[in-house]
Amino acid sequence: MRMKQIHEINGIPFIKPPTYKKEMKLLINLLFTFLISSSGHAQKADDWKLVRNQEGVKIYLRSVKGLGTKEVLGLTEVPATLGALVSMVKDPENHHTWIYANKEARFLKKISDSEWIYYNISEAPWPVRNRDLITHAKLEQDPDSYVVRIDSEGWPDYIPTNKNLVRIARLRSLWVFTPKSNEITDIRFELSIDLGGDIPAWLVNFAIDKGPFNTLLNLGRVVKTDRYKNQILPFIKEKSF
């Protein structure tokens, strides 16, 4: 039991209120432990689960609360420079050669070397209607690590819809290119998308790993072609090892 301490000021006795420093410290420690524990449980629920590991490409999926379709993570490494990889991403007219199910792609607006808006149409098997998508992309490169990051999000209202196509309303994607040596770059690709229309989420999830897997597989092949392999971009710095 805490003993009351009697103090005096100008001869007038008073009881100093307790500070409860030890109790407060214990409470803060308990709260901190609870937050760490809760954070750990939340992270565990969102952990990526490996669903495919073939030909140097790994595909992971995870469920996210509030989203019907699963998010996708793809990992691989390719013998390519940063300039070659960025050139591929910024060449929409040639996306059909490596992006899975891409039928058509083109720039709508080139804002700068590091920001652009483009349009693409993806083929879907009959009787499902083809999808179209407007994407706003922003590129940045870390000046110290040289890592290139390209964040994209869907801008469904940028142009009017086409009655023959289903407009994809929600998309977020991320490319991360990390140089590992003079000849090898690690690739990280993340995708969160809602294909829209009347395709049930369970059906989308059943085959959602197929597109990213084939896209990364094709990327490794196409980036080595003459169109890209010697590309040097003035706004991209290459790391020397």
PDB file of C-alpha atoms in Angstrom:
ATOM      1  CA  MET A   1       0.000   0.000   0.000  1.00  0.00           C
ATOM      2  CA  ARG A   2       1.293   3.459  -0.932  1.00  0.00           C
ATOM      3  CA  MET A   3       2.024   5.528   2.230  1.00  0.00           C
ATOM      4  CA  LYS A   4       0.755   9.087   2.277  1.00  0.00           C
ATOM      5  CA  GLN A   5       3.624  11.538   2.684  1.00  0.00           C
ATOM      6  CA  ILE A   6       2.931  14.749   4.626  1.00  0.00           C
ATOM      7  CA  HIS A   7       4.725  17.881   3.424  1.00  0.00           C
ATOM      8  CA  GLU A   8       4.723  21.467   4.606  1.00  0.00           C
ATOM      9  CA  ILE A   9       4.727  24.812   2.807  1.00  0.00           C
ATOM     10  CA  ASN A  10       5.168  27.849   5.045  1.00  0.00           C
ATOM     11  CA  GLY A  11       4.272  25.671   8.044  1.00  0.00           C
ATOM     12  CA  ILE A  12       1.008  24.498   6.498  1.00  0.00           C
ATOM     13  CA  PRO A  13       0.851  20.713   6.284  1.00  0.00           C
ATOM     14  CA  PHE A  14      -0.504  19.068   3.136  1.00  0.00           C
ATOM     15  CA  ILE A  15      -0.523  15.616   1.576  1.00  0.00           C
ATOM     16  CA  LYS A  16       1.326  15.436  -1.731  1.00  0.00           C
ATOM     17  CA  PRO A  17      -0.761  13.600  -4.331  1.00  0.00           C
ATOM     18  CA  PRO A  18       0.779  10.350  -5.530  1.00  0.00           C
ATOM     19  CA  THR A  19       2.514  10.366  -8.923  1.00  0.00           C
ATOM     20  CA  TYR A  20       2.005   6.673  -9.656  1.00  0.00           C
ATOM     21  CA  LYS A  21       5.145   6.629 -11.827  1.00  0.00           C
ATOM     22  CA  LYS A  22       5.630   2.890 -11.470  1.00  0.00           C
ATOM     23  CA  GLU A  23       1.976   2.200 -12.208  1.00  0.00           C
ATOM     24  CA  MET A  24       2.035   4.452 -15.289  1.00  0.00           C
ATOM     25  CA  LYS A  25       5.206   2.846 -16.535  1.00  0.00           C
ATOM     26  CA  LEU A  26       3.668  -0.606 -16.117  1.00  0.00           C
ATOM     27  CA  LEU A  27       0.510   0.511 -17.910  1.00  0.00           C
ATOM     28  CA  ILE A  28       2.489   1.941 -20.837  1.00  0.00           C
ATOM     29  CA  ASN A  29       4.528  -1.263 -21.109  1.00  0.00           C
ATOM     30  CA  LEU A  30       1.375  -3.366 -21.117  1.00  0.00           C
ATOM     31  CA  LEU A  31      -0.211  -1.148 -23.760  1.00  0.00           C
ATOM     32  CA  PHE A  32       2.915  -1.305 -25.917  1.00  0.00           C
ATOM     33  CA  THR A  33       3.000  -5.096 -25.617  1.00  0.00           C
ATOM     34  CA  PHE A  34      -0.665  -5.272 -26.598  1.00  0.00           C
ATOM     35  CA  LEU A  35      -0.118  -3.093 -29.675  1.00  0.00           C
ATOM     36  CA  ILE A  36       2.868  -5.138 -30.790  1.00  0.00           C
ATOM     37  CA  SER A  37       0.911  -8.349 -30.292  1.00  0.00           C
ATOM     38  CA  SER A  38      -2.125  -7.005 -32.149  1.00  0.00           C
ATOM     39  CA  SER A  39       0.053  -5.741 -34.981  1.00  0.00           C
ATOM     40  CA  GLY A  40       1.664  -9.153 -35.261  1.00  0.00           C
ATOM     41  CA  HIS A  41      -1.712 -10.871 -35.554  1.00  0.00           C
ATOM     42  CA  ALA A  42      -2.867  -8.389 -38.212  1.00  0.00           C
ATOM     43  CA  GLN A  43       0.295  -8.861 -40.227  1.00  0.00           C
ATOM     44  CA  LYS A  44       0.013 -12.627 -39.995  1.00  0.00           C
ATOM     45  CA  ALA A  45      -3.510 -12.485 -41.396  1.00  0.00           C
ATOM     46  CA  ASP A  46      -2.207 -10.528 -44.394  1.00  0.00           C
ATOM     47  CA  ASP A  47       0.855 -12.691 -45.074  1.00  0.00           C
ATOM     48  CA  TRP A  48       1.531 -13.545 -48.702  1.00  0.00           C
ATOM     49  CA  LYS A  49       1.028 -17.226 -49.559  1.00  0.00           C
ATOM     50  CA  LEU A  50       3.162 -18.816 -52.256  1.00  0.00           C
ATOM     51  CA  VAL A  51       0.931 -20.408 -54.919  1.00  0.00           C
ATOM     52  CA  ARG A  52       3.337 -20.874 -57.830  1.00  0.00           C
ATOM     53  CA  ASN A  53       7.096 -21.288 -58.152  1.00  0.00           C
ATOM     54  CA  GLN A  54       8.118 -22.128 -61.703  1.00  0.00           C
ATOM     55  CA  GLU A  55      10.795 -21.102 -64.207  1.00  0.00           C
ATOM     56  CA  GLY A  56      12.313 -18.544 -61.864  1.00  0.00           C
ATOM     57  CA  VAL A  57       9.007 -16.806 -61.147  1.00  0.00           C
ATOM     58  CA  LYS A  58       7.273 -16.854 -57.757  1.00  0.00           C
ATOM     59  CA  ILE A  59       3.637 -15.809 -57.369  1.00  0.00           C
ATOM     60  CA  TYR A  60       2.036 -15.066 -53.995  1.00  0.00           C
ATOM     61  CA  LEU A  61      -1.583 -14.273 -53.108  1.00  0.00           C
ATOM     62  CA  ARG A  62      -3.217 -12.727 -50.075  1.00  0.00           C
ATOM     63  CA  SER A  63      -6.741 -11.861 -49.004  1.00  0.00           C
ATOM     64  CA  VAL A  64      -7.495  -8.316 -47.909  1.00  0.00           C
ATOM     65  CA  LYS A  65     -10.447  -7.392 -45.742  1.00  0.00           C
ATOM     66  CA  GLY A  66     -13.087  -5.552 -47.739  1.00  0.00           C
ATOM     67  CA  LEU A  67     -11.839  -6.756 -51.132  1.00  0.00           C
ATOM     68  CA  GLY A  68     -13.420  -9.684 -52.952  1.00  0.00           C
ATOM     69  CA  THR A  69     -10.477 -10.447 -55.215  1.00  0.00           C
ATOM     70  CA  LYS A  70      -7.084 -11.380 -53.836  1.00  0.00           C
ATOM     71  CA  GLU A  71      -3.991  -9.270 -54.207  1.00  0.00           C
ATOM     72  CA  VAL A  72      -1.047 -10.642 -56.192  1.00  0.00           C
ATOM     73  CA  LEU A  73       2.704 -10.416 -55.667  1.00  0.00           C
ATOM     74  CA  GLY A  74       5.156 -11.609 -58.300  1.00  0.00           C
ATOM     75  CA  LEU A  75       8.922 -11.960 -57.879  1.00  0.00           C
ATOM     76  CA  THR A  76      11.648 -12.783 -60.362  1.00  0.00           C
ATOM     77  CA  GLU A  77      15.063 -11.610 -61.532  1.00  0.00           C
ATOM     78  CA  VAL A  78      16.195 -10.818 -65.065  1.00  0.00           C
ATOM     79  CA  PRO A  79      19.471 -10.091 -66.847  1.00  0.00           C
ATOM     80  CA  ALA A  80      18.581  -6.505 -67.695  1.00  0.00           C
ATOM     81  CA  THR A  81      19.437  -2.910 -66.896  1.00  0.00           C
ATOM     82  CA  LEU A  82      17.063  -0.453 -65.295  1.00  0.00           C
ATOM     83  CA  GLY A  83      16.871   1.470 -68.548  1.00  0.00           C
ATOM     84  CA  ALA A  84      15.741  -1.618 -70.437  1.00  0.00           C
ATOM     85  CA  LEU A  85      13.002  -2.404 -67.917  1.00  0.00           C
ATOM     86  CA  VAL A  86      11.694   1.154 -67.721  1.00  0.00           C
ATOM     87  CA  SER A  87      11.701   1.324 -71.526  1.00  0.00           C
ATOM     88  CA  MET A  88       9.453  -1.738 -71.629  1.00  0.00           C
ATOM     89  CA  VAL A  89       6.944  -0.309 -69.180  1.00  0.00           C
ATOM     90  CA  LYS A  90       6.912   3.010 -71.051  1.00  0.00           C
ATOM     91  CA  ASP A  91       6.322   1.368 -74.438  1.00  0.00           C
ATOM     92  CA  PRO A  92       2.562   0.640 -74.358  1.00  0.00           C
ATOM     93  CA  GLU A  93       2.320  -0.023 -78.088  1.00  0.00           C
ATOM     94  CA  ASN A  94       4.432  -3.131 -77.501  1.00  0.00           C
ATOM     95  CA  HIS A  95       2.721  -4.316 -74.282  1.00  0.00           C
ATOM     96  CA  HIS A  96       0.883  -6.995 -76.230  1.00  0.00           C
ATOM     97  CA  THR A  97       4.186  -8.879 -76.632  1.00  0.00           C
ATOM     98  CA  TRP A  98       4.649  -9.473 -72.920  1.00  0.00           C
ATOM     99  CA  ILE A  99       1.679  -8.359 -70.778  1.00  0.00           C
ATOM    100  CA  TYR A 100      -0.775 -11.218 -70.475  1.00  0.00           C
ATOM    101  CA  ALA A 101      -4.045 -10.827 -72.452  1.00  0.00           C
ATOM    102  CA  ASN A 102      -3.155  -7.300 -73.583  1.00  0.00           C
ATOM    103  CA  LYS A 103      -4.890  -6.511 -76.870  1.00  0.00           C
ATOM    104  CA  GLU A 104      -4.170  -2.822 -77.270  1.00  0.00           C
ATOM    105  CA  ALA A 105      -2.358  -0.093 -75.356  1.00  0.00           C
ATOM    106  CA  ARG A 106      -1.454   3.514 -76.037  1.00  0.00           C
ATOM    107  CA  PHE A 107      -0.532   6.738 -74.295  1.00  0.00           C
ATOM    108  CA  LEU A 108      -3.313   9.184 -73.542  1.00  0.00           C
ATOM    109  CA  LYS A 109      -1.007  11.786 -72.048  1.00  0.00           C
ATOM    110  CA  LYS A 110       2.725  12.066 -71.377  1.00  0.00           C
ATOM    111  CA  ILE A 111       2.982  14.445 -68.441  1.00  0.00           C
ATOM    112  CA  SER A 112       6.746  14.031 -67.976  1.00  0.00           C
ATOM    113  CA  ASP A 113       9.436  11.373 -68.099  1.00  0.00           C
ATOM    114  CA  SER A 114       8.229  10.208 -64.706  1.00  0.00           C
ATOM    115  CA  GLU A 115       4.450  10.550 -65.086  1.00  0.00           C
ATOM    116  CA  TRP A 116       2.024   9.417 -67.761  1.00  0.00           C
ATOM    117  CA  ILE A 117      -1.529   8.227 -68.454  1.00  0.00           C
ATOM    118  CA  TYR A 118      -2.244   5.336 -70.783  1.00  0.00           C
ATOM    119  CA  TYR A 119      -5.128   3.235 -72.033  1.00  0.00           C
ATOM    120  CA  ASN A 120      -5.296  -0.495 -72.611  1.00  0.00           C
ATOM    121  CA  ILE A 121      -7.757  -3.188 -73.597  1.00  0.00           C
ATOM    122  CA  SER A 122      -7.480  -6.716 -72.213  1.00  0.00           C
ATOM    123  CA  GLU A 123      -8.939  -9.724 -73.966  1.00  0.00           C
ATOM    124  CA  ALA A 124     -11.314 -11.991 -72.094  1.00  0.00           C
ATOM    125  CA  PRO A 125     -12.529 -15.445 -73.150  1.00  0.00           C
ATOM    126  CA  TRP A 126     -15.998 -15.661 -74.682  1.00  0.00           C
ATOM    127  CA  PRO A 127     -18.679 -14.977 -73.510  1.00  0.00           C
ATOM    128  CA  VAL A 128     -17.038 -12.498 -71.109  1.00  0.00           C
ATOM    129  CA  ARG A 129     -16.654  -8.992 -72.552  1.00  0.00           C
ATOM    130  CA  ASN A 130     -13.212  -7.472 -72.965  1.00  0.00           C
ATOM    131  CA  ARG A 131     -12.042  -4.991 -70.313  1.00  0.00           C
ATOM    132  CA  ASP A 132     -10.553  -1.547 -70.762  1.00  0.00           C
ATOM    133  CA  LEU A 133      -8.514   0.464 -68.300  1.00  0.00           C
ATOM    134  CA  ILE A 134      -7.082   3.942 -67.911  1.00  0.00           C
ATOM    135  CA  THR A 135      -3.959   4.020 -65.785  1.00  0.00           C
ATOM    136  CA  HIS A 136      -2.112   6.921 -64.191  1.00  0.00           C
ATOM    137  CA  ALA A 137       1.531   6.005 -63.527  1.00  0.00           C
ATOM    138  CA  LYS A 138       4.294   7.751 -61.583  1.00  0.00           C
ATOM    139  CA  LEU A 139       7.955   6.752 -61.560  1.00  0.00           C
ATOM    140  CA  GLU A 140      10.606   7.557 -58.989  1.00  0.00           C
ATOM    141  CA  GLN A 141      14.186   6.436 -58.447  1.00  0.00           C
ATOM    142  CA  ASP A 142      15.967   6.402 -55.118  1.00  0.00           C
ATOM    143  CA  PRO A 143      19.185   8.440 -55.492  1.00  0.00           C
ATOM    144  CA  ASP A 144      21.124   6.214 -53.088  1.00  0.00           C
ATOM    145  CA  SER A 145      19.965   2.654 -53.837  1.00  0.00           C
ATOM    146  CA  TYR A 146      19.038   3.361 -57.499  1.00  0.00           C
ATOM    147  CA  VAL A 147      15.848   1.342 -56.971  1.00  0.00           C
ATOM    148  CA  VAL A 148      13.128   2.284 -59.456  1.00  0.00           C
ATOM    149  CA  ARG A 149       9.505   2.293 -58.349  1.00  0.00           C
ATOM    150  CA  ILE A 150       6.491   2.719 -60.660  1.00  0.00           C
ATOM    151  CA  ASP A 151       3.141   3.196 -58.915  1.00  0.00           C
ATOM    152  CA  SER A 152      -0.038   2.989 -60.983  1.00  0.00           C
ATOM    153  CA  GLU A 153      -3.709   3.458 -60.230  1.00  0.00           C
ATOM    154  CA  GLY A 154      -6.865   3.229 -62.291  1.00  0.00           C
ATOM    155  CA  TRP A 155      -8.482   6.455 -63.472  1.00  0.00           C
ATOM    156  CA  PRO A 156     -11.816   5.070 -64.729  1.00  0.00           C
ATOM    157  CA  ASP A 157     -13.438   8.460 -65.374  1.00  0.00           C
ATOM    158  CA  TYR A 158     -10.632  10.000 -67.421  1.00  0.00           C
ATOM    159  CA  ILE A 159     -12.365   9.281 -70.747  1.00  0.00           C
ATOM    160  CA  PRO A 160     -15.926   8.156 -71.604  1.00  0.00           C
ATOM    161  CA  THR A 161     -16.736   4.455 -71.432  1.00  0.00           C
ATOM    162  CA  ASN A 162     -17.162   2.193 -74.456  1.00  0.00           C
ATOM    163  CA  LYS A 163     -20.474   0.322 -74.494  1.00  0.00           C
ATOM    164  CA  ASN A 164     -18.746  -2.748 -75.938  1.00  0.00           C
ATOM    165  CA  LEU A 165     -16.222  -2.956 -73.102  1.00  0.00           C
ATOM    166  CA  VAL A 166     -16.331  -3.237 -69.322  1.00  0.00           C
ATOM    167  CA  ARG A 167     -14.356  -0.444 -67.668  1.00  0.00           C
ATOM    168  CA  ILE A 168     -12.081  -1.594 -64.842  1.00  0.00           C
ATOM    169  CA  ALA A 169     -12.943   0.705 -61.961  1.00  0.00           C
ATOM    170  CA  ARG A 170     -10.301  -0.214 -59.397  1.00  0.00           C
ATOM    171  CA  LEU A 171      -6.637  -0.968 -59.966  1.00  0.00           C
ATOM    172  CA  ARG A 172      -3.458  -0.423 -58.040  1.00  0.00           C
ATOM    173  CA  SER A 173      -0.172  -1.848 -59.227  1.00  0.00           C
ATOM    174  CA  LEU A 174       3.483  -1.485 -58.348  1.00  0.00           C
ATOM    175  CA  TRP A 175       6.698  -2.300 -60.169  1.00  0.00           C
ATOM    176  CA  VAL A 176       9.947  -2.269 -58.182  1.00  0.00           C
ATOM    177  CA  PHE A 177      13.256  -2.758 -60.019  1.00  0.00           C
ATOM    178  CA  THR A 178      16.221  -3.374 -57.720  1.00  0.00           C
ATOM    179  CA  PRO A 179      19.706  -3.649 -59.269  1.00  0.00           C
ATOM    180  CA  LYS A 180      21.641  -6.592 -57.792  1.00  0.00           C
ATOM    181  CA  SER A 181      24.699  -6.603 -60.059  1.00  0.00           C
ATOM    182  CA  ASN A 182      25.802  -5.164 -63.382  1.00  0.00           C
ATOM    183  CA  GLU A 183      23.687  -7.769 -65.164  1.00  0.00           C
ATOM    184  CA  ILE A 184      20.905  -8.798 -62.779  1.00  0.00           C
ATOM    185  CA  THR A 185      17.865  -6.847 -61.585  1.00  0.00           C
ATOM    186  CA  ASP A 186      15.287  -8.072 -59.109  1.00  0.00           C
ATOM    187  CA  ILE A 187      11.661  -7.552 -60.128  1.00  0.00           C
ATOM    188  CA  ARG A 188       8.768  -7.097 -57.722  1.00  0.00           C
ATOM    189  CA  PHE A 189       5.249  -6.701 -59.081  1.00  0.00           C
ATOM    190  CA  GLU A 190       2.134  -6.125 -56.964  1.00  0.00           C
ATOM    191  CA  LEU A 191      -1.433  -6.004 -58.239  1.00  0.00           C
ATOM    192  CA  SER A 192      -4.808  -5.246 -56.690  1.00  0.00           C
ATOM    193  CA  ILE A 193      -7.695  -5.165 -59.159  1.00  0.00           C
ATOM    194  CA  ASP A 194     -11.438  -5.469 -59.542  1.00  0.00           C
ATOM    195  CA  LEU A 195     -12.300  -6.668 -63.046  1.00  0.00           C
ATOM    196  CA  GLY A 196     -15.844  -5.344 -62.793  1.00  0.00           C
ATOM    197  CA  GLY A 197     -18.874  -6.724 -64.576  1.00  0.00           C
ATOM    198  CA  ASP A 198     -20.608  -9.869 -63.404  1.00  0.00           C
ATOM    199  CA  ILE A 199     -17.584 -12.159 -62.928  1.00  0.00           C
ATOM    200  CA  PRO A 200     -17.806 -13.589 -59.383  1.00  0.00           C
ATOM    201  CA  ALA A 201     -14.799 -12.961 -57.148  1.00  0.00           C
ATOM    202  CA  TRP A 202     -14.266 -16.680 -56.506  1.00  0.00           C
ATOM    203  CA  LEU A 203     -13.846 -17.278 -60.240  1.00  0.00           C
ATOM    204  CA  VAL A 204     -11.370 -14.423 -60.571  1.00  0.00           C
ATOM    205  CA  ASN A 205      -9.388 -15.718 -57.594  1.00  0.00           C
ATOM    206  CA  PHE A 206      -9.304 -19.200 -59.115  1.00  0.00           C
ATOM    207  CA  ALA A 207      -7.046 -18.029 -61.938  1.00  0.00           C
ATOM    208  CA  ILE A 208      -5.722 -14.678 -60.709  1.00  0.00           C
ATOM    209  CA  ASP A 209      -2.120 -15.917 -60.555  1.00  0.00           C
ATOM    210  CA  LYS A 210      -2.053 -16.830 -64.264  1.00  0.00           C
ATOM    211  CA  GLY A 211      -1.770 -13.307 -65.654  1.00  0.00           C
ATOM    212  CA  PRO A 212       1.093 -12.050 -63.455  1.00  0.00           C
ATOM    213  CA  PHE A 213       2.986 -15.337 -63.886  1.00  0.00           C
ATOM    214  CA  ASN A 214       2.885 -15.195 -67.679  1.00  0.00           C
ATOM    215  CA  THR A 215       3.593 -11.459 -67.681  1.00  0.00           C
ATOM    216  CA  LEU A 216       6.787 -11.879 -65.640  1.00  0.00           C
ATOM    217  CA  LEU A 217       7.815 -14.895 -67.713  1.00  0.00           C
ATOM    218  CA  ASN A 218       7.357 -12.909 -70.941  1.00  0.00           C
ATOM    219  CA  LEU A 219       9.133  -9.876 -69.468  1.00  0.00           C
ATOM    220  CA  GLY A 220      12.275 -11.944 -68.934  1.00  0.00           C
ATOM    221  CA  ARG A 221      12.213 -12.983 -72.577  1.00  0.00           C
ATOM    222  CA  VAL A 222      11.291  -9.682 -74.249  1.00  0.00           C
ATOM    223  CA  VAL A 223      13.656  -7.471 -72.230  1.00  0.00           C
ATOM    224  CA  LYS A 224      16.593  -9.286 -73.855  1.00  0.00           C
ATOM    225  CA  THR A 225      15.510  -8.348 -77.392  1.00  0.00           C
ATOM    226  CA  ASP A 226      17.247  -5.636 -79.421  1.00  0.00           C
ATOM    227  CA  ARG A 227      14.316  -3.298 -78.865  1.00  0.00           C
ATOM    228  CA  TYR A 228      15.220  -2.892 -75.179  1.00  0.00           C
ATOM    229  CA  LYS A 229      18.501  -4.494 -74.134  1.00  0.00           C
ATOM    230  CA  ASN A 230      20.744  -1.517 -74.941  1.00  0.00           C
ATOM    231  CA  GLN A 231      18.349   1.225 -73.922  1.00  0.00           C
ATOM    232  CA  ILE A 232      19.875   4.170 -72.065  1.00  0.00           C
ATOM    233  CA  LEU A 233      17.459   6.681 -70.548  1.00  0.00           C
ATOM    234  CA  PRO A 234      18.716  10.115 -69.462  1.00  0.00           C
ATOM    235  CA  PHE A 235      16.327  10.212 -66.484  1.00  0.00           C
ATOM    236  CA  ILE A 236      17.369   6.770 -65.172  1.00  0.00           C
ATOM    237  CA  LYS A 237      20.689   6.235 -63.425  1.00  0.00           C
ATOM    238  CA  GLU A 238      22.366   2.845 -63.634  1.00  0.00           C
ATOM    239  CA  LYS A 239      24.184   1.481 -60.612  1.00  0.00           C
ATOM    240  CA  SER A 240      27.829   0.462 -60.985  1.00  0.00           C
ATOM    241  CA  PHE A 241      29.091  -2.542 -59.036  1.00  0.00           C
TER     242      PHE A 241
END
